[in-house]
mmCIF file of C-alpha atoms in Angstrom:
data_model
loop_
_atom_site.group_PDB
_atom_site.id
_atom_site.type_symbol
_atom_site.label_atom_id
_atom_site.label_comp_id
_atom_site.label_asym_id
_atom_site.label_seq_id
_atom_site.Cartn_x
_atom_site.Cartn_y
_atom_site.Cartn_z
ATOM 1 C CA UNK Q 611 80.326 332.585 223.972
ATOM 2 C CA UNK Q 612 81.289 334.112 220.626
ATOM 3 C CA UNK Q 613 83.663 333.035 217.875
ATOM 4 C CA UNK Q 614 86.633 334.469 216.007
ATOM 5 C CA UNK Q 615 89.263 333.319 213.555
ATOM 6 C CA UNK Q 616 92.723 333.492 215.109
ATOM 7 C CA UNK Q 617 96.316 333.009 213.937
ATOM 8 C CA UNK Q 618 98.582 330.350 215.424
ATOM 9 C CA UNK Q 619 102.299 331.159 215.801
ATOM 10 C CA UNK Q 620 104.544 329.506 213.214
ATOM 11 C CA UNK Q 621 107.741 329.823 211.243
ATOM 12 C CA UNK Q 622 107.474 332.319 208.349
ATOM 13 C CA UNK Q 623 105.805 331.235 205.116
ATOM 14 C CA UNK Q 624 105.854 332.719 201.618
ATOM 15 C CA UNK Q 625 102.770 334.956 201.500
ATOM 16 C CA UNK Q 626 102.286 334.238 197.787
ATOM 17 C CA UNK Q 627 101.440 330.606 198.623
ATOM 18 C CA UNK Q 628 98.584 329.082 200.612
ATOM 19 C CA UNK Q 629 100.910 327.595 203.246
ATOM 20 C CA UNK Q 630 100.175 330.255 205.863
ATOM 21 C CA UNK Q 631 96.431 329.509 205.797
ATOM 22 C CA UNK Q 632 97.157 326.474 207.979
ATOM 23 C CA UNK Q 633 97.804 328.957 210.810
ATOM 24 C CA UNK Q 634 94.132 329.983 210.920
ATOM 25 C CA UNK Q 635 91.829 328.342 213.454
ATOM 26 C CA UNK Q 636 88.263 329.098 214.535
ATOM 27 C CA UNK Q 637 87.948 329.775 218.280
ATOM 28 C CA UNK Q 638 84.406 329.349 219.624
ATOM 29 C CA UNK Q 639 84.939 330.074 223.319
ATOM 30 C CA UNK Q 640 85.474 333.835 223.381
ATOM 31 C CA UNK Q 641 83.443 335.735 226.017
ATOM 32 C CA UNK Q 642 81.135 338.423 224.666
ATOM 33 C CA UNK Q 643 82.667 341.816 225.531
ATOM 34 C CA UNK Q 644 80.828 344.768 227.073
ATOM 35 C CA UNK Q 645 81.278 348.422 226.107
ATOM 36 C CA UNK Q 646 82.752 350.980 228.513
ATOM 37 C CA UNK Q 647 82.300 354.734 228.471
ATOM 38 C CA UNK Q 648 82.305 356.326 225.005
ATOM 39 C CA UNK Q 649 82.642 352.973 223.252
ATOM 40 C CA UNK Q 650 80.194 350.768 221.389
ATOM 41 C CA UNK Q 651 79.762 347.023 221.008
ATOM 42 C CA UNK Q 652 79.684 346.212 217.309
ATOM 43 C CA UNK Q 653 78.196 342.989 215.979
ATOM 44 C CA UNK Q 654 80.469 342.590 212.970
ATOM 45 C CA UNK Q 655 78.558 341.239 209.994
ATOM 46 C CA UNK Q 656 81.152 341.258 207.220
ATOM 47 C CA UNK Q 657 84.939 341.334 206.885
ATOM 48 C CA UNK Q 658 86.842 341.859 203.627
ATOM 49 C CA UNK Q 659 90.297 340.586 202.677
ATOM 50 C CA UNK Q 660 93.300 342.563 201.484
ATOM 51 C CA UNK Q 661 96.672 341.362 200.189
ATOM 52 C CA UNK Q 662 98.369 342.264 203.467
ATOM 53 C CA UNK Q 663 96.259 339.633 205.268
ATOM 54 C CA UNK Q 664 98.455 336.894 203.761
ATOM 55 C CA UNK Q 665 101.554 338.682 205.072
ATOM 56 C CA UNK Q 666 99.988 338.705 208.540
ATOM 57 C CA UNK Q 667 98.865 335.081 208.738
ATOM 58 C CA UNK Q 668 102.101 333.893 207.088
ATOM 59 C CA UNK Q 669 104.271 335.728 209.660
ATOM 60 C CA UNK Q 670 106.475 337.255 206.953
ATOM 61 C CA UNK Q 671 109.708 338.588 208.530
ATOM 62 C CA UNK Q 672 109.470 342.170 207.226
ATOM 63 C CA UNK Q 673 105.961 342.720 208.609
ATOM 64 C CA UNK Q 674 104.936 343.387 212.217
ATOM 65 C CA UNK Q 675 105.365 340.710 214.848
ATOM 66 C CA UNK Q 676 101.967 339.704 216.153
ATOM 67 C CA UNK Q 677 100.526 338.779 219.511
ATOM 68 C CA UNK Q 678 99.472 335.133 219.978
ATOM 69 C CA UNK Q 679 95.985 334.310 218.696
ATOM 70 C CA UNK Q 680 95.705 337.558 216.762
ATOM 71 C CA UNK Q 681 92.408 338.026 214.892
ATOM 72 C CA UNK Q 682 93.237 339.030 211.289
ATOM 73 C CA UNK Q 683 91.625 341.455 208.810
ATOM 74 C CA UNK Q 684 91.496 345.245 208.665
ATOM 75 C CA UNK Q 685 88.173 345.775 206.885
ATOM 76 C CA UNK Q 686 84.831 345.250 208.609
ATOM 77 C CA UNK Q 687 81.281 346.518 208.953
ATOM 78 C CA UNK Q 688 78.450 345.787 211.331
ATOM 79 C CA UNK Q 689 75.656 347.029 213.577
ATOM 80 C CA UNK Q 690 75.815 348.674 216.999
ATOM 81 C CA UNK Q 691 74.353 346.226 219.521
ATOM 82 C CA UNK Q 692 75.114 348.038 222.792
ATOM 83 C CA UNK Q 693 76.640 351.367 223.803
ATOM 84 C CA UNK Q 694 78.615 352.538 226.803
ATOM 85 C CA UNK Q 695 77.903 355.616 228.905
ATOM 86 C CA UNK Q 696 78.215 358.831 226.916
ATOM 87 C CA UNK Q 697 78.559 357.115 223.547
ATOM 88 C CA UNK Q 698 77.518 359.168 220.521
ATOM 89 C CA UNK Q 699 76.227 356.054 218.774
ATOM 90 C CA UNK Q 700 72.883 354.344 219.229
ATOM 91 C CA UNK Q 701 71.754 350.731 219.059
ATOM 92 C CA UNK Q 702 71.001 349.742 215.476
ATOM 93 C CA UNK Q 703 73.432 352.159 213.782
ATOM 94 C CA UNK Q 704 75.190 350.659 210.763
ATOM 95 C CA UNK Q 705 78.932 351.345 210.925
ATOM 96 C CA UNK Q 706 82.300 350.595 209.407
ATOM 97 C CA UNK Q 707 85.391 350.238 211.544
ATOM 98 C CA UNK Q 708 88.215 352.725 211.091
ATOM 99 C CA UNK Q 709 91.028 350.351 210.188
ATOM 100 C CA UNK Q 710 93.874 352.671 211.180
ATOM 101 C CA UNK Q 711 94.321 355.061 214.094
ATOM 102 C CA UNK Q 712 97.105 357.271 215.402
ATOM 103 C CA UNK Q 713 97.530 359.672 212.464
ATOM 104 C CA UNK Q 714 96.247 363.073 213.686
ATOM 105 C CA UNK Q 715 94.132 365.129 211.317
ATOM 106 C CA UNK Q 716 96.068 368.005 209.777
ATOM 107 C CA UNK Q 717 99.413 366.221 210.019
ATOM 108 C CA UNK Q 718 100.727 365.493 206.525
ATOM 109 C CA UNK Q 719 103.326 362.993 207.735
ATOM 110 C CA UNK Q 720 102.088 359.611 209.002
ATOM 111 C CA UNK Q 721 103.590 358.432 212.286
ATOM 112 C CA UNK Q 722 104.771 354.899 211.474
ATOM 113 C CA UNK Q 723 105.436 354.166 215.149
ATOM 114 C CA UNK Q 724 102.287 355.747 216.565
ATOM 115 C CA UNK Q 725 99.824 354.390 214.019
ATOM 116 C CA UNK Q 726 97.902 351.191 214.719
ATOM 117 C CA UNK Q 727 96.084 349.032 212.162
ATOM 118 C CA UNK Q 728 93.371 346.469 212.814
ATOM 119 C CA UNK Q 729 94.447 342.855 212.437
ATOM 120 C CA UNK Q 730 98.197 343.394 212.858
ATOM 121 C CA UNK Q 731 100.721 343.701 215.658
ATOM 122 C CA UNK Q 732 98.809 343.835 218.942
ATOM 123 C CA UNK Q 733 95.460 345.074 217.552
ATOM 124 C CA UNK Q 734 92.685 342.537 217.006
ATOM 125 C CA UNK Q 735 91.091 342.587 213.575
ATOM 126 C CA UNK Q 736 87.593 342.221 212.179
ATOM 127 C CA UNK Q 737 87.338 338.459 211.610
ATOM 128 C CA UNK Q 738 85.352 338.073 214.847
ATOM 129 C CA UNK Q 739 81.703 338.319 215.799
ATOM 130 C CA UNK Q 740 82.003 341.147 218.337
ATOM 131 C CA UNK Q 741 84.288 344.098 218.939
ATOM 132 C CA UNK Q 742 84.201 346.946 221.454
ATOM 133 C CA UNK Q 743 85.301 350.040 219.558
ATOM 134 C CA UNK Q 744 86.023 353.606 220.669
ATOM 135 C CA UNK Q 745 83.385 356.027 219.408
ATOM 136 C CA UNK Q 746 85.930 357.943 217.349
ATOM 137 C CA UNK Q 747 87.060 354.793 215.541
ATOM 138 C CA UNK Q 748 83.672 354.162 213.952
ATOM 139 C CA UNK Q 749 82.146 355.774 210.871
ATOM 140 C CA UNK Q 750 78.579 355.564 209.631
ATOM 141 C CA UNK Q 751 78.086 353.127 206.759
ATOM 142 C CA UNK Q 752 77.010 354.643 203.428
ATOM 143 C CA UNK Q 753 73.217 354.523 203.346
ATOM 144 C CA UNK Q 754 72.907 352.887 199.924
ATOM 145 C CA UNK Q 755 75.384 350.058 200.591
ATOM 146 C CA UNK Q 756 74.795 346.672 202.180
ATOM 147 C CA UNK Q 757 77.099 345.724 205.044
ATOM 148 C CA UNK Q 758 78.857 343.307 202.682
ATOM 149 C CA UNK Q 759 79.600 346.187 200.318
ATOM 150 C CA UNK Q 760 80.518 348.507 203.188
ATOM 151 C CA UNK Q 761 83.134 346.044 204.449
ATOM 152 C CA UNK Q 762 84.762 346.139 201.008
ATOM 153 C CA UNK Q 763 85.619 349.847 201.001
ATOM 154 C CA UNK Q 764 87.772 350.890 204.011
ATOM 155 C CA UNK Q 765 91.381 349.965 203.206
ATOM 156 C CA UNK Q 766 91.236 350.022 199.401
ATOM 157 C CA UNK Q 767 88.920 353.024 199.297
ATOM 158 C CA UNK Q 768 90.744 355.009 201.964
ATOM 159 C CA UNK Q 769 94.088 354.359 200.288
ATOM 160 C CA UNK Q 770 92.635 355.484 196.947
ATOM 161 C CA UNK Q 771 91.405 358.740 198.478
ATOM 162 C CA UNK Q 772 94.873 359.321 199.951
ATOM 163 C CA UNK Q 773 96.579 358.541 196.636
ATOM 164 C CA UNK Q 774 94.329 360.674 194.452
ATOM 165 C CA UNK Q 775 93.534 363.716 196.579
ATOM 166 C CA UNK Q 776 96.184 364.095 199.303
ATOM 167 C CA UNK Q 777 99.506 363.672 197.485
ATOM 168 C CA UNK Q 778 101.763 366.430 196.142
ATOM 169 C CA UNK Q 779 99.708 366.670 192.915
ATOM 170 C CA UNK Q 780 96.013 365.925 193.587
ATOM 171 C CA UNK Q 781 94.040 364.526 190.670
ATOM 172 C CA UNK Q 782 92.034 367.015 188.626
ATOM 173 C CA UNK Q 783 90.087 366.947 185.360
ATOM 174 C CA UNK Q 784 92.424 365.892 182.547
ATOM 175 C CA UNK Q 785 94.900 364.031 184.754
ATOM 176 C CA UNK Q 786 96.033 360.718 183.235
ATOM 177 C CA UNK Q 787 96.345 357.979 185.863
ATOM 178 C CA UNK Q 788 97.848 354.518 185.360
ATOM 179 C CA UNK Q 789 96.639 351.888 187.786
ATOM 180 C CA UNK Q 790 97.656 348.299 188.265
ATOM 181 C CA UNK Q 791 94.070 347.973 188.530
ATOM 182 C CA UNK Q 792 90.883 361.819 185.041
ATOM 183 C CA UNK Q 793 91.790 359.267 182.030
ATOM 184 C CA UNK Q 794 92.674 355.811 183.272
ATOM 185 C CA UNK Q 795 95.152 353.307 181.845
ATOM 186 C CA UNK Q 796 94.915 349.971 183.679
ATOM 187 C CA UNK Q 797 97.291 347.007 183.704
ATOM 188 C CA UNK Q 798 96.706 343.375 184.697
ATOM 189 C CA UNK Q 799 98.002 339.899 183.907
ATOM 190 C CA UNK Q 800 94.453 338.682 183.182
ATOM 191 C CA UNK Q 801 92.506 339.454 180.015
ATOM 192 C CA UNK Q 802 89.218 338.834 181.848
ATOM 193 C CA UNK Q 803 90.177 341.395 184.500
ATOM 194 C CA UNK Q 804 91.154 343.852 181.769
ATOM 195 C CA UNK Q 805 87.769 343.385 180.118
ATOM 196 C CA UNK Q 806 86.089 344.118 183.445
ATOM 197 C CA UNK Q 807 88.257 347.207 183.966
ATOM 198 C CA UNK Q 808 87.349 348.418 180.490
ATOM 199 C CA UNK Q 809 83.684 347.964 181.352
ATOM 200 C CA UNK Q 810 84.213 349.926 184.561
ATOM 201 C CA UNK Q 811 85.575 352.874 182.591
ATOM 202 C CA UNK Q 812 89.301 352.424 181.899
ATOM 203 C CA UNK Q 813 90.249 354.186 178.655
ATOM 204 C CA UNK Q 814 93.109 351.804 177.825
ATOM 205 C CA UNK Q 815 94.086 348.398 179.215
ATOM 206 C CA UNK Q 816 97.413 346.547 178.998
ATOM 207 C CA UNK Q 817 98.227 342.923 179.796
ATOM 208 C CA UNK Q 818 101.629 343.108 181.468
ATOM 209 C CA UNK Q 819 102.315 339.397 180.947
ATOM 210 C CA UNK Q 820 101.940 339.555 177.179
ATOM 211 C CA UNK Q 821 103.436 343.061 177.138
ATOM 212 C CA UNK Q 822 106.258 342.922 179.736
ATOM 213 C CA UNK Q 823 107.653 346.267 178.535
ATOM 214 C CA UNK Q 824 104.313 347.921 179.240
ATOM 215 C CA UNK Q 825 105.957 351.236 180.104
ATOM 216 C CA UNK Q 826 106.796 351.662 176.424
ATOM 217 C CA UNK Q 827 103.202 350.840 175.494
ATOM 218 C CA UNK Q 828 101.995 353.566 177.847
ATOM 219 C CA UNK Q 829 104.331 356.033 176.151
ATOM 220 C CA UNK Q 830 102.882 354.999 172.789
ATOM 221 C CA UNK Q 831 99.324 355.500 174.049
ATOM 222 C CA UNK Q 832 100.206 358.962 175.372
ATOM 223 C CA UNK Q 833 102.138 360.063 172.263
ATOM 224 C CA UNK Q 834 105.464 359.807 174.080
ATOM 225 C CA UNK Q 835 104.399 362.032 176.990
ATOM 226 C CA UNK Q 836 103.768 359.499 179.745
ATOM 227 C CA UNK Q 837 101.059 359.612 182.386
ATOM 228 C CA UNK Q 838 100.735 362.170 185.151
ATOM 229 C CA UNK Q 839 100.393 359.637 187.958
ATOM 230 C CA UNK Q 840 101.118 355.914 188.327
ATOM 231 C CA UNK Q 841 99.604 353.889 191.178
ATOM 232 C CA UNK Q 842 102.043 350.999 191.723
ATOM 233 C CA UNK Q 843 100.845 348.010 193.758
ATOM 234 C CA UNK Q 844 103.604 345.522 192.885
ATOM 235 C CA UNK Q 845 106.746 347.284 194.140
ATOM 236 C CA UNK Q 846 110.212 346.276 192.941
ATOM 237 C CA UNK Q 847 108.829 343.969 190.248
ATOM 238 C CA UNK Q 848 107.132 346.828 188.416
ATOM 239 C CA UNK Q 849 108.752 350.051 189.576
ATOM 240 C CA UNK Q 850 111.088 350.356 186.571
ATOM 241 C CA UNK Q 851 108.189 350.157 184.119
ATOM 242 C CA UNK Q 852 106.145 352.521 186.312
ATOM 243 C CA UNK Q 853 108.924 355.097 186.132
ATOM 244 C CA UNK Q 854 109.219 354.644 182.370
ATOM 245 C CA UNK Q 855 105.474 355.202 181.984
ATOM 246 C CA UNK Q 856 105.486 358.420 184.031
ATOM 247 C CA UNK Q 857 105.900 361.810 182.407
ATOM 248 C CA UNK Q 858 108.750 364.200 183.161
ATOM 249 C CA UNK Q 859 108.001 365.599 186.611
ATOM 250 C CA UNK Q 860 105.231 363.067 187.213
ATOM 251 C CA UNK Q 861 104.244 361.151 190.327
ATOM 252 C CA UNK Q 862 104.445 357.450 191.253
ATOM 253 C CA UNK Q 863 102.447 356.379 194.308
ATOM 254 C CA UNK Q 864 103.660 353.071 195.733
ATOM 255 C CA UNK Q 865 100.827 351.406 197.654
ATOM 256 C CA UNK Q 866 101.947 347.763 197.761
ATOM 257 C CA UNK Q 867 104.701 345.190 197.342
ATOM 258 C CA UNK Q 868 102.897 342.264 195.723
ATOM 259 C CA UNK Q 869 105.797 341.147 193.527
ATOM 260 C CA UNK Q 870 108.803 339.158 194.664
ATOM 261 C CA UNK Q 871 111.602 341.409 195.859
ATOM 262 C CA UNK Q 872 114.460 342.175 193.490
ATOM 263 C CA UNK Q 873 117.263 344.712 193.314
ATOM 264 C CA UNK Q 874 116.678 347.606 190.919
ATOM 265 C CA UNK Q 875 118.405 350.937 190.296
ATOM 266 C CA UNK Q 876 115.757 353.650 190.033
ATOM 267 C CA UNK Q 877 117.929 356.689 190.791
ATOM 268 C CA UNK Q 878 118.657 357.724 187.153
ATOM 269 C CA UNK Q 879 114.975 357.636 186.206
ATOM 270 C CA UNK Q 880 113.949 359.582 189.311
ATOM 271 C CA UNK Q 881 116.747 362.132 189.137
ATOM 272 C CA UNK Q 882 116.934 362.819 185.401
ATOM 273 C CA UNK Q 883 113.158 362.573 185.025
ATOM 274 C CA UNK Q 884 112.460 364.889 187.943
ATOM 275 C CA UNK Q 885 109.916 362.321 189.104
ATOM 276 C CA UNK Q 886 108.424 361.988 192.567
ATOM 277 C CA UNK Q 887 108.182 358.590 194.239
ATOM 278 C CA UNK Q 888 105.666 358.621 197.107
ATOM 279 C CA UNK Q 889 105.148 355.763 199.519
ATOM 280 C CA UNK Q 890 101.502 355.712 200.597
ATOM 281 C CA UNK Q 891 101.247 354.413 204.136
ATOM 282 C CA UNK Q 892 97.916 354.464 205.919
ATOM 283 C CA UNK Q 893 95.040 356.921 206.074
ATOM 284 C CA UNK Q 894 93.694 359.546 208.451
ATOM 285 C CA UNK Q 895 90.134 359.635 209.747
ATOM 286 C CA UNK Q 896 89.301 362.692 207.630
ATOM 287 C CA UNK Q 897 90.314 360.715 204.521
ATOM 288 C CA UNK Q 898 87.901 357.955 205.528
ATOM 289 C CA UNK Q 899 85.131 360.501 206.107
ATOM 290 C CA UNK Q 900 85.793 361.886 202.642
ATOM 291 C CA UNK Q 901 85.600 358.343 201.273
ATOM 292 C CA UNK Q 902 82.152 357.755 202.791
ATOM 293 C CA UNK Q 903 80.907 361.100 201.444
ATOM 294 C CA UNK Q 904 82.400 360.401 198.001
ATOM 295 C CA UNK Q 905 80.829 356.936 197.820
ATOM 296 C CA UNK Q 906 77.428 358.278 198.876
ATOM 297 C CA UNK Q 907 77.460 361.350 196.621
ATOM 298 C CA UNK Q 908 78.360 359.310 193.541
ATOM 299 C CA UNK Q 909 76.239 356.263 194.506
ATOM 300 C CA UNK Q 910 79.279 354.011 194.082
ATOM 301 C CA UNK Q 911 78.918 350.273 194.646
ATOM 302 C CA UNK Q 912 82.252 348.509 195.235
ATOM 303 C CA UNK Q 913 83.041 345.469 193.140
ATOM 304 C CA UNK Q 914 82.453 342.430 195.365
ATOM 305 C CA UNK Q 915 83.774 339.315 193.646
ATOM 306 C CA UNK Q 916 83.018 336.530 196.123
ATOM 307 C CA UNK Q 917 81.232 336.166 199.446
ATOM 308 C CA UNK Q 918 82.138 333.268 201.761
ATOM 309 C CA UNK Q 919 80.323 331.823 204.762
ATOM 310 C CA UNK Q 920 81.880 332.091 208.231
ATOM 311 C CA UNK Q 921 82.987 328.465 208.391
ATOM 312 C CA UNK Q 922 84.556 328.743 204.924
ATOM 313 C CA UNK Q 923 86.964 331.569 205.792
ATOM 314 C CA UNK Q 924 89.993 329.487 204.810
ATOM 315 C CA UNK Q 925 88.527 329.095 201.322
ATOM 316 C CA UNK Q 926 88.276 332.876 201.134
ATOM 317 C CA UNK Q 927 92.005 333.166 201.852
ATOM 318 C CA UNK Q 928 92.717 330.542 199.184
ATOM 319 C CA UNK Q 929 90.756 332.679 196.711
ATOM 320 C CA UNK Q 930 92.815 335.691 197.789
ATOM 321 C CA UNK Q 931 96.063 333.866 196.969
ATOM 322 C CA UNK Q 932 94.705 332.625 193.622
ATOM 323 C CA UNK Q 933 94.143 336.245 192.482
ATOM 324 C CA UNK Q 934 91.426 335.202 190.052
ATOM 325 C CA UNK Q 935 88.738 337.432 191.533
ATOM 326 C CA UNK Q 936 87.679 340.736 190.003
ATOM 327 C CA UNK Q 937 86.828 342.730 193.091
ATOM 328 C CA UNK Q 938 86.847 342.223 196.834
ATOM 329 C CA UNK Q 939 86.558 338.929 198.694
ATOM 330 C CA UNK Q 940 84.208 339.207 201.679
ATOM 331 C CA UNK Q 941 83.477 336.826 204.566
ATOM 332 C CA UNK Q 942 80.059 336.839 206.255
ATOM 333 C CA UNK Q 943 80.805 336.941 209.992
ATOM 334 C CA UNK Q 944 79.069 334.515 212.347
#
């Protein structure tokens, strides 16, 4: 028998609290699966957490409804242990799991109904020891990365590739990008995180708690011009400042909704400013392939903040809610 962390049904919880973590339980009586034709059995070795995981385990109303005993987590990496007939993989291959399927290559518009993501809805996630995966839903792990590091890159890295290179104005030399996380201006509520971001290469850093009108500070730093591209992870709680910080005709990519919802009127800033607001939803396989190539070519090592043992998975989710980590939180599987 194998084991997996699963989610119990419950009433909705606030995903910004730790209440939903009580829904997690470790099942130890799951039969080991066997691969069929053109699939591979992956022994998952590491799973990484993303903010959406708390939405899933907390059963937030605006997110997908989930099957009973869903296994959470979208990010994972492991080793091929067995292959089915006609599989292109071989035993011992190091792989990462493609966390999203159903968006055909060459199609610029994601199919919200046809796309499926690991660890949500009716698709089991990566917080389990074994998974049978279709050949086409696996990618080779970057050669220079450990499996712990490899598990940290799929969702965040794939989204970044989508944001920077596949939008209406792809990043090029000289582009000024503002992240809540080219010339980079980074924002955070933590001075220690800002120091780390500065060390990682950010040109300017802004603490949005001590500088709540940080859009004006960005304008000051750019001599009144504004940045070319803002990557907004907070949603309604930050979108007004993001628009203020963006130049005339600039781009705002919305990749998350971490702040509490509130009503805002963004139409004047979008219309008069000629600004483009782009919701970034999911990635295609070719974006993930580009991510792996980009990481390998530039010998990038993702920032891994904390690594938790299998039995301590709940503590990993508590660390995710605390938001004190600089980098990804990873769970060693099994």
